[in-house]
mmCIF file of C-alpha atoms and ligand atoms in Angstrom:
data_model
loop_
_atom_site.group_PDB
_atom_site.id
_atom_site.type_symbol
_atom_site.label_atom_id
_atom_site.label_comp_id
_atom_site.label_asym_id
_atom_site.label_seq_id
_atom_site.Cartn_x
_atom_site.Cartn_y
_atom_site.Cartn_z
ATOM 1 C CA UNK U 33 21.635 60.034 13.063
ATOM 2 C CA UNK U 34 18.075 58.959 12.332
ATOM 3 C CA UNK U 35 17.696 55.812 10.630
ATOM 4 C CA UNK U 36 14.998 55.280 7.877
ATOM 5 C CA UNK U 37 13.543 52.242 6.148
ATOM 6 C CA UNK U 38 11.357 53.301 3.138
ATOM 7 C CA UNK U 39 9.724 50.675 1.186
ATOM 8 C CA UNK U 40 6.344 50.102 -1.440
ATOM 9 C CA UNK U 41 5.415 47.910 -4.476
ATOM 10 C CA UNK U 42 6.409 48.479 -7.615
ATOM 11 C CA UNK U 43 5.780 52.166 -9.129
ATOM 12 C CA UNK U 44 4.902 53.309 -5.996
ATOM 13 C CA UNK U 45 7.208 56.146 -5.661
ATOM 14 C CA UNK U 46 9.631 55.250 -3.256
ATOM 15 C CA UNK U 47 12.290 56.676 -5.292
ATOM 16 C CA UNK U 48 10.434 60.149 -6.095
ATOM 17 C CA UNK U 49 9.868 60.374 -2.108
ATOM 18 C CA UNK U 50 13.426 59.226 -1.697
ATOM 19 C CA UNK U 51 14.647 61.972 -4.188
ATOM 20 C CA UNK U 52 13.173 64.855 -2.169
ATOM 21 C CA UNK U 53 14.423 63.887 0.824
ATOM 22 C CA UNK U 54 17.881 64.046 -0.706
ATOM 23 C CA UNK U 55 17.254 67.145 -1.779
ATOM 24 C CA UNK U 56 16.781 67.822 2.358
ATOM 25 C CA UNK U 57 19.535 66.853 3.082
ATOM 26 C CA UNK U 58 19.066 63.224 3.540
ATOM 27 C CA UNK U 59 21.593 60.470 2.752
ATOM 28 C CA UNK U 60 19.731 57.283 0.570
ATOM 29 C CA UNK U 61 20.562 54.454 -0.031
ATOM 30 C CA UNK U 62 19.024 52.497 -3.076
ATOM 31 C CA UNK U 63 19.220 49.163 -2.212
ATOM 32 C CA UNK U 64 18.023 47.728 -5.555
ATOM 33 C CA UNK U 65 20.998 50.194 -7.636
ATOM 34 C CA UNK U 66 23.557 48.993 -4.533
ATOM 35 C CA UNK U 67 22.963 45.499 -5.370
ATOM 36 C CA UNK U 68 23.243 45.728 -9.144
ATOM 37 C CA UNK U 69 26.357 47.655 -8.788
ATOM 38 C CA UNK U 70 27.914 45.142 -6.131
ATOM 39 C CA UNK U 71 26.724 42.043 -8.537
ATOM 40 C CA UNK U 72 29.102 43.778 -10.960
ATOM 41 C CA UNK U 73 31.873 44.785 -8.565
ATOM 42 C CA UNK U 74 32.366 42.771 -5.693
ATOM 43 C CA UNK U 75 34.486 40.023 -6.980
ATOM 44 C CA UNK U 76 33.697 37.857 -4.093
ATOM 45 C CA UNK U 77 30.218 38.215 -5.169
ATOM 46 C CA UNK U 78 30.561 37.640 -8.898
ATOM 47 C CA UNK U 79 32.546 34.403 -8.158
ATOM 48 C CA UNK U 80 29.835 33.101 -5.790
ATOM 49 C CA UNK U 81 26.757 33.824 -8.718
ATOM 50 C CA UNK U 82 28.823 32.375 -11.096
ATOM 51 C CA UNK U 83 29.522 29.088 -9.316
ATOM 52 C CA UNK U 84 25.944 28.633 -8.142
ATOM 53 C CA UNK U 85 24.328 29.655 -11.079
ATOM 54 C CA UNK U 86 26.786 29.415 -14.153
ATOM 55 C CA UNK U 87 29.380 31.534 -15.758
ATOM 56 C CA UNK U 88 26.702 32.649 -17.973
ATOM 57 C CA UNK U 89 25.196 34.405 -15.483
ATOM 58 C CA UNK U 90 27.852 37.005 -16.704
ATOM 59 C CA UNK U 91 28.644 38.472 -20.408
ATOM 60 C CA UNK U 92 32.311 38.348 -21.665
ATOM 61 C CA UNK U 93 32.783 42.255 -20.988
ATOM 62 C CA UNK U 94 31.741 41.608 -17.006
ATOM 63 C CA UNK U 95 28.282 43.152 -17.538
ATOM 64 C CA UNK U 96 25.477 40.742 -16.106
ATOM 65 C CA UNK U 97 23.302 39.071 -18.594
ATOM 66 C CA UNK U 98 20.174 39.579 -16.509
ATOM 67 C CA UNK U 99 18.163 37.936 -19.354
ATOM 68 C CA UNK U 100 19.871 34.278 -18.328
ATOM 69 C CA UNK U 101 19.987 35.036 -14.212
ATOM 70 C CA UNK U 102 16.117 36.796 -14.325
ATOM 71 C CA UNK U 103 15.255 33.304 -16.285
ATOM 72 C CA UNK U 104 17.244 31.070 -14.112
ATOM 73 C CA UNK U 105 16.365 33.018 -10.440
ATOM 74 C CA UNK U 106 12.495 34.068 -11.270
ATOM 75 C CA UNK U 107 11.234 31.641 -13.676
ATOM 76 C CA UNK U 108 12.833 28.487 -12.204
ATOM 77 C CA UNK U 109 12.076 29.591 -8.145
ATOM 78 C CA UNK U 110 15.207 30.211 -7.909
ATOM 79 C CA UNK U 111 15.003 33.835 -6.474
ATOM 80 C CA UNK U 112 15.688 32.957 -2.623
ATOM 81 C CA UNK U 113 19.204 31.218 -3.812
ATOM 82 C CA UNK U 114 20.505 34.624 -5.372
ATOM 83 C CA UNK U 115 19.074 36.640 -2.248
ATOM 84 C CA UNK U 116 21.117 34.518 -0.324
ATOM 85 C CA UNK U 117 24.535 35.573 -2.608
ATOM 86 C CA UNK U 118 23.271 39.386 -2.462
ATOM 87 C CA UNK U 119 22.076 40.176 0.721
ATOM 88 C CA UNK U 120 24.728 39.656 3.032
ATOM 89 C CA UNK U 121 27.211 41.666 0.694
ATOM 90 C CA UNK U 122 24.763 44.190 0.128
ATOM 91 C CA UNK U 123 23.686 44.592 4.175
ATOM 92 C CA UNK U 124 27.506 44.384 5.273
ATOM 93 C CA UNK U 125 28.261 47.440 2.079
ATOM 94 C CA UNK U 126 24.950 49.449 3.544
ATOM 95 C CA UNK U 127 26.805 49.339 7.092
ATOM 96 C CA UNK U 128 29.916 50.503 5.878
ATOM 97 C CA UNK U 129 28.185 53.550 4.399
ATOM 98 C CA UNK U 130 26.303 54.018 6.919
ATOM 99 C CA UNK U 131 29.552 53.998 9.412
ATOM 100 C CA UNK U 132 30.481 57.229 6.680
ATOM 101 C CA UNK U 133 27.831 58.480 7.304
ATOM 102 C CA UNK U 134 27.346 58.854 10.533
ATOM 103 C CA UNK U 135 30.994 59.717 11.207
ATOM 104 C CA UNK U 136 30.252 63.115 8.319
ATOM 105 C CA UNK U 137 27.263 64.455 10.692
ATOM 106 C CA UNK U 138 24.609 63.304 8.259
ATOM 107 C CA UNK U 139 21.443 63.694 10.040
ATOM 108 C CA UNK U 140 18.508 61.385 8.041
ATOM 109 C CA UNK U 141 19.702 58.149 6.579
ATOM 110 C CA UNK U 142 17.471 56.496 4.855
ATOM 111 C CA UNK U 143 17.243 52.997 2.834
ATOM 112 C CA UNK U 144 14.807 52.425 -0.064
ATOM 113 C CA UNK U 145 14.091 48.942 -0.615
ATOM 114 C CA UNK U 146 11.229 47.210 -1.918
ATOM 115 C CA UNK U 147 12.076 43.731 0.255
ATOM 116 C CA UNK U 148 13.100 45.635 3.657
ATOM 117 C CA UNK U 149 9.818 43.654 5.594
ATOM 118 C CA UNK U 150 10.499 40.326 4.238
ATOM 119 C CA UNK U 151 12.185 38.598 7.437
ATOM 120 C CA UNK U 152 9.900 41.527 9.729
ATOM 121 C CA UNK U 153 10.965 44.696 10.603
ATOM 122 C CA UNK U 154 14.731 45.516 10.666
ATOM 123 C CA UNK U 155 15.676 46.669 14.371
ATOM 124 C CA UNK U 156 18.111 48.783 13.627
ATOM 125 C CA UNK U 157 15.337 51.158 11.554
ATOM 126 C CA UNK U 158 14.354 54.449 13.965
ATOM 127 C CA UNK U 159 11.612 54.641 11.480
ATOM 128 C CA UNK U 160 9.836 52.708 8.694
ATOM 129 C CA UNK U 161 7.764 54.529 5.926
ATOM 130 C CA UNK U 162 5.374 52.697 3.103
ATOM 131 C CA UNK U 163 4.797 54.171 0.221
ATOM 132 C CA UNK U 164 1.170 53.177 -1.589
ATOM 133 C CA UNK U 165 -0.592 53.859 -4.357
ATOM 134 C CA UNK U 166 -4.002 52.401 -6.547
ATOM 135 C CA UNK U 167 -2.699 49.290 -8.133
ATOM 136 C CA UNK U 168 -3.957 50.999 -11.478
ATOM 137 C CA UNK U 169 -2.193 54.109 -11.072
ATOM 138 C CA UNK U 170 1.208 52.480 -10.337
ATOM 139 C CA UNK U 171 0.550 50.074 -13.403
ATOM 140 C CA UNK U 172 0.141 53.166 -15.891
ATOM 141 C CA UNK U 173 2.940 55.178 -14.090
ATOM 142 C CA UNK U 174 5.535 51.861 -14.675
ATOM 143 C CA UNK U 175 4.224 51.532 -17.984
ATOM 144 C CA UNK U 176 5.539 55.266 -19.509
ATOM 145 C CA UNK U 177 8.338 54.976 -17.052
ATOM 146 C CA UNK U 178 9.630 51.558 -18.030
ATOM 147 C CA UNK U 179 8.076 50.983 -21.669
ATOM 148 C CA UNK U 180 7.201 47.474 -20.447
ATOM 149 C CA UNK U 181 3.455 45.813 -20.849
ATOM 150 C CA UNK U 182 1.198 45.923 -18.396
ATOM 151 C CA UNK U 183 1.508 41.773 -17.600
ATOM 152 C CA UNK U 184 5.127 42.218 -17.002
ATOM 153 C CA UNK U 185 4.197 44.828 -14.691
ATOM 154 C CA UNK U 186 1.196 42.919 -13.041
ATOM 155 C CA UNK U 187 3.231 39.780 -13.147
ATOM 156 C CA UNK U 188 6.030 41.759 -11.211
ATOM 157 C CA UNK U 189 3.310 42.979 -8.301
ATOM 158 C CA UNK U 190 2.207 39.097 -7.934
ATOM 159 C CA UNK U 191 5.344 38.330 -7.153
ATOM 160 C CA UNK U 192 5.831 41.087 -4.369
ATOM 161 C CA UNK U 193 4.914 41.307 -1.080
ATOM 162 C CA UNK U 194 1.927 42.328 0.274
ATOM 163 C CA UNK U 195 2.214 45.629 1.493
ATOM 164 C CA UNK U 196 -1.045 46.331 3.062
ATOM 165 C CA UNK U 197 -0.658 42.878 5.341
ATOM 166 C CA UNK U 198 2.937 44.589 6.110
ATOM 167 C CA UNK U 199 1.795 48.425 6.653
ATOM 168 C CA UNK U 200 1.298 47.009 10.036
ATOM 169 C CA UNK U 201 5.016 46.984 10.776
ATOM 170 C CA UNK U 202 5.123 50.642 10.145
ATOM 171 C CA UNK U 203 5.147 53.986 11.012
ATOM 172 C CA UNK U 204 4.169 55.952 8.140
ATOM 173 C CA UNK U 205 1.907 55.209 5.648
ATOM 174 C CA UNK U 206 2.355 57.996 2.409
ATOM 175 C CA UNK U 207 -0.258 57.644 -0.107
ATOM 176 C CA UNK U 208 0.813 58.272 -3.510
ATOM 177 C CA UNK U 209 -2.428 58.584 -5.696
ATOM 178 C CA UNK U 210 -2.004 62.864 -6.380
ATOM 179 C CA UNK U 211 0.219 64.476 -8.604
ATOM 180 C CA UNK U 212 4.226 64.317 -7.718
ATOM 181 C CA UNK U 213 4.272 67.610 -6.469
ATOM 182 C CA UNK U 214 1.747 66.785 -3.783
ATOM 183 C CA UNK U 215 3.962 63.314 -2.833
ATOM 184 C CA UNK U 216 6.948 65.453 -2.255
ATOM 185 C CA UNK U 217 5.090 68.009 -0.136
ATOM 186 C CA UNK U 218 4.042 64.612 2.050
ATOM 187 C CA UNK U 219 7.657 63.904 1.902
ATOM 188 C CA UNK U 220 9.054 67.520 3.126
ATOM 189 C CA UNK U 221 6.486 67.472 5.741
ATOM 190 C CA UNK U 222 7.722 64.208 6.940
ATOM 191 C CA UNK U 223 11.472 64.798 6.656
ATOM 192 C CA UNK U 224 10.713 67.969 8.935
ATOM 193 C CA UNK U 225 8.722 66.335 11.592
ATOM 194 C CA UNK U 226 11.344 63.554 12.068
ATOM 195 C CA UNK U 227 14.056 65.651 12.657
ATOM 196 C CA UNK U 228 11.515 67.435 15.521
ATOM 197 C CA UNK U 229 11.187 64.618 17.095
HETATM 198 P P1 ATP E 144 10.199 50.872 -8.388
HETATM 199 O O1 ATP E 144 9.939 50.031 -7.190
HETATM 200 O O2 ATP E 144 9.675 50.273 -9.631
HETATM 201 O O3 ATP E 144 11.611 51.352 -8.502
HETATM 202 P P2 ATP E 144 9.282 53.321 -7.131
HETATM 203 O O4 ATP E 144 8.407 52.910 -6.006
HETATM 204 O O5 ATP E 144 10.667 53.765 -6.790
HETATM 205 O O6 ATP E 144 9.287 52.216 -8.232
HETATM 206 P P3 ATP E 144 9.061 55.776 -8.642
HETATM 207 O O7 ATP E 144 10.141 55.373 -9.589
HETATM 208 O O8 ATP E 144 9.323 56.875 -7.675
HETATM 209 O O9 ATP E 144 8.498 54.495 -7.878
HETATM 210 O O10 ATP E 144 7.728 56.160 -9.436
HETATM 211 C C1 ATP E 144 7.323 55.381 -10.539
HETATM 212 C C2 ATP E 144 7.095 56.313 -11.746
HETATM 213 O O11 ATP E 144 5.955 57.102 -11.485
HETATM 214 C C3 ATP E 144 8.246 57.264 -12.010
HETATM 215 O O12 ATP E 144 8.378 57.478 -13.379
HETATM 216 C C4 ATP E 144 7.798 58.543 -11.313
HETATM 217 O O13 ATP E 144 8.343 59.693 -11.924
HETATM 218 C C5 ATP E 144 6.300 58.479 -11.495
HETATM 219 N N1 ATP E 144 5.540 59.060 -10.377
HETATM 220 C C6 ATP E 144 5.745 58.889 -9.059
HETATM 221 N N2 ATP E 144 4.820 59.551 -8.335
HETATM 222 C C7 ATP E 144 4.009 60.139 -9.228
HETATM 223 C C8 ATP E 144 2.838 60.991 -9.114
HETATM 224 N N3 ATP E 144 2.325 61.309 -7.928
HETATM 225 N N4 ATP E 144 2.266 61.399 -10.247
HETATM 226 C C9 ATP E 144 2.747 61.053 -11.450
HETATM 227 N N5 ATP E 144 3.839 60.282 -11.638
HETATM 228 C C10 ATP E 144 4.452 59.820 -10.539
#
């Protein structure tokens, strides 16, 4: 089984690459959908957030009230605190799927994630792929996608990494500036030339 890391800022379409290769065959994992999905079913996990950053960090129906933990993790510098919570639930779910996965024959597995550099390259990844695109381009595609305002979304890209000082620790670089159908030819391509290798 070949193992793939893709990652990319904001908007710049990890998850329309992502999509195509799924549509190859590939299994992906989102981590960003994973880890909202665990902070609402792992209880483990919802008892930890809630003890380190208040019982409101949940509504009264068990849905998260991102409004308080987005205010509480991003506005007060808190964001490393709740990575800490996540990540090792979210890592330890991605290896359990990945187990599946492996035991069912599935030939590309790949994990989208917009933090996968952070702490360097993971050394379990066969592969690593970054997504780019003009920082315009990715602001106007966010902006019909997510009905947001353009600060939000340029306050959001601050706040990630940069991925041109990280497009050193990989090994494809897909540049996402032409229309979709032309970013899911790149990704074809790609999927077929790994699985040559
Ligand atoms: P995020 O990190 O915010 O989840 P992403 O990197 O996964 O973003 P996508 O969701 O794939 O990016 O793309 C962002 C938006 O731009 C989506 O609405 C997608 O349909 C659209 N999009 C992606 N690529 C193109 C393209 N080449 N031309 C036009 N629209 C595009």
């Amino acid at each position: 089984m070949i193992k793939v890391g893709i990652t990319g800022g904001i908007g710049s379409g990890k998850s329309t690459f992502c999509r195509e290769w799924e549509s190859l065959g590939a299994t992906v994992i989102y981590a960003d959908d994973l880890a909202k999905q665990l902070m609402i079913e792992d209880q483990e996990l919802v008892n930890s957030i809630k003890s380190v950053f208040g019982d409101q960090s949940y509504h009264k129906d068990g849905t998260l009230n991102r409004e308080f933990l987005a205010q509480e993790a991003f506005a007060k510098g808190r964001v490393e605190e709740l990575n800490e919570l996540v990540h090792p639930v979210l890592w330890e779910r991605v290896a359990e799927i990945e187990a599946e996965e492996r035991a069912k024959g599935t030939t590309i597995f790949a994990k989208e994630a917009a933090i996968l550099l952070n702490n360097g390259r993971p050394t379990d990844l066969d592969y690593v792929i970054l997504i780019i695109a003009d920082e315009q381009t990715r602001i106007q595609r966010v902006l019909q996608r997510d009905h947001t305002d353009s600060a939000k979304v340029k306050e959001r890209i601050k706040k990630q990494s940069d991925f041109m000082e990280l497009s050193r620790l990989c090994d494809y670089i897909i540049t996402n500036n032409g229309t979709q159908d032309e970013l899911k030819l790149k990704a074809k391509e790609l999927f077929h030339q790994l699985l040559e290798l």
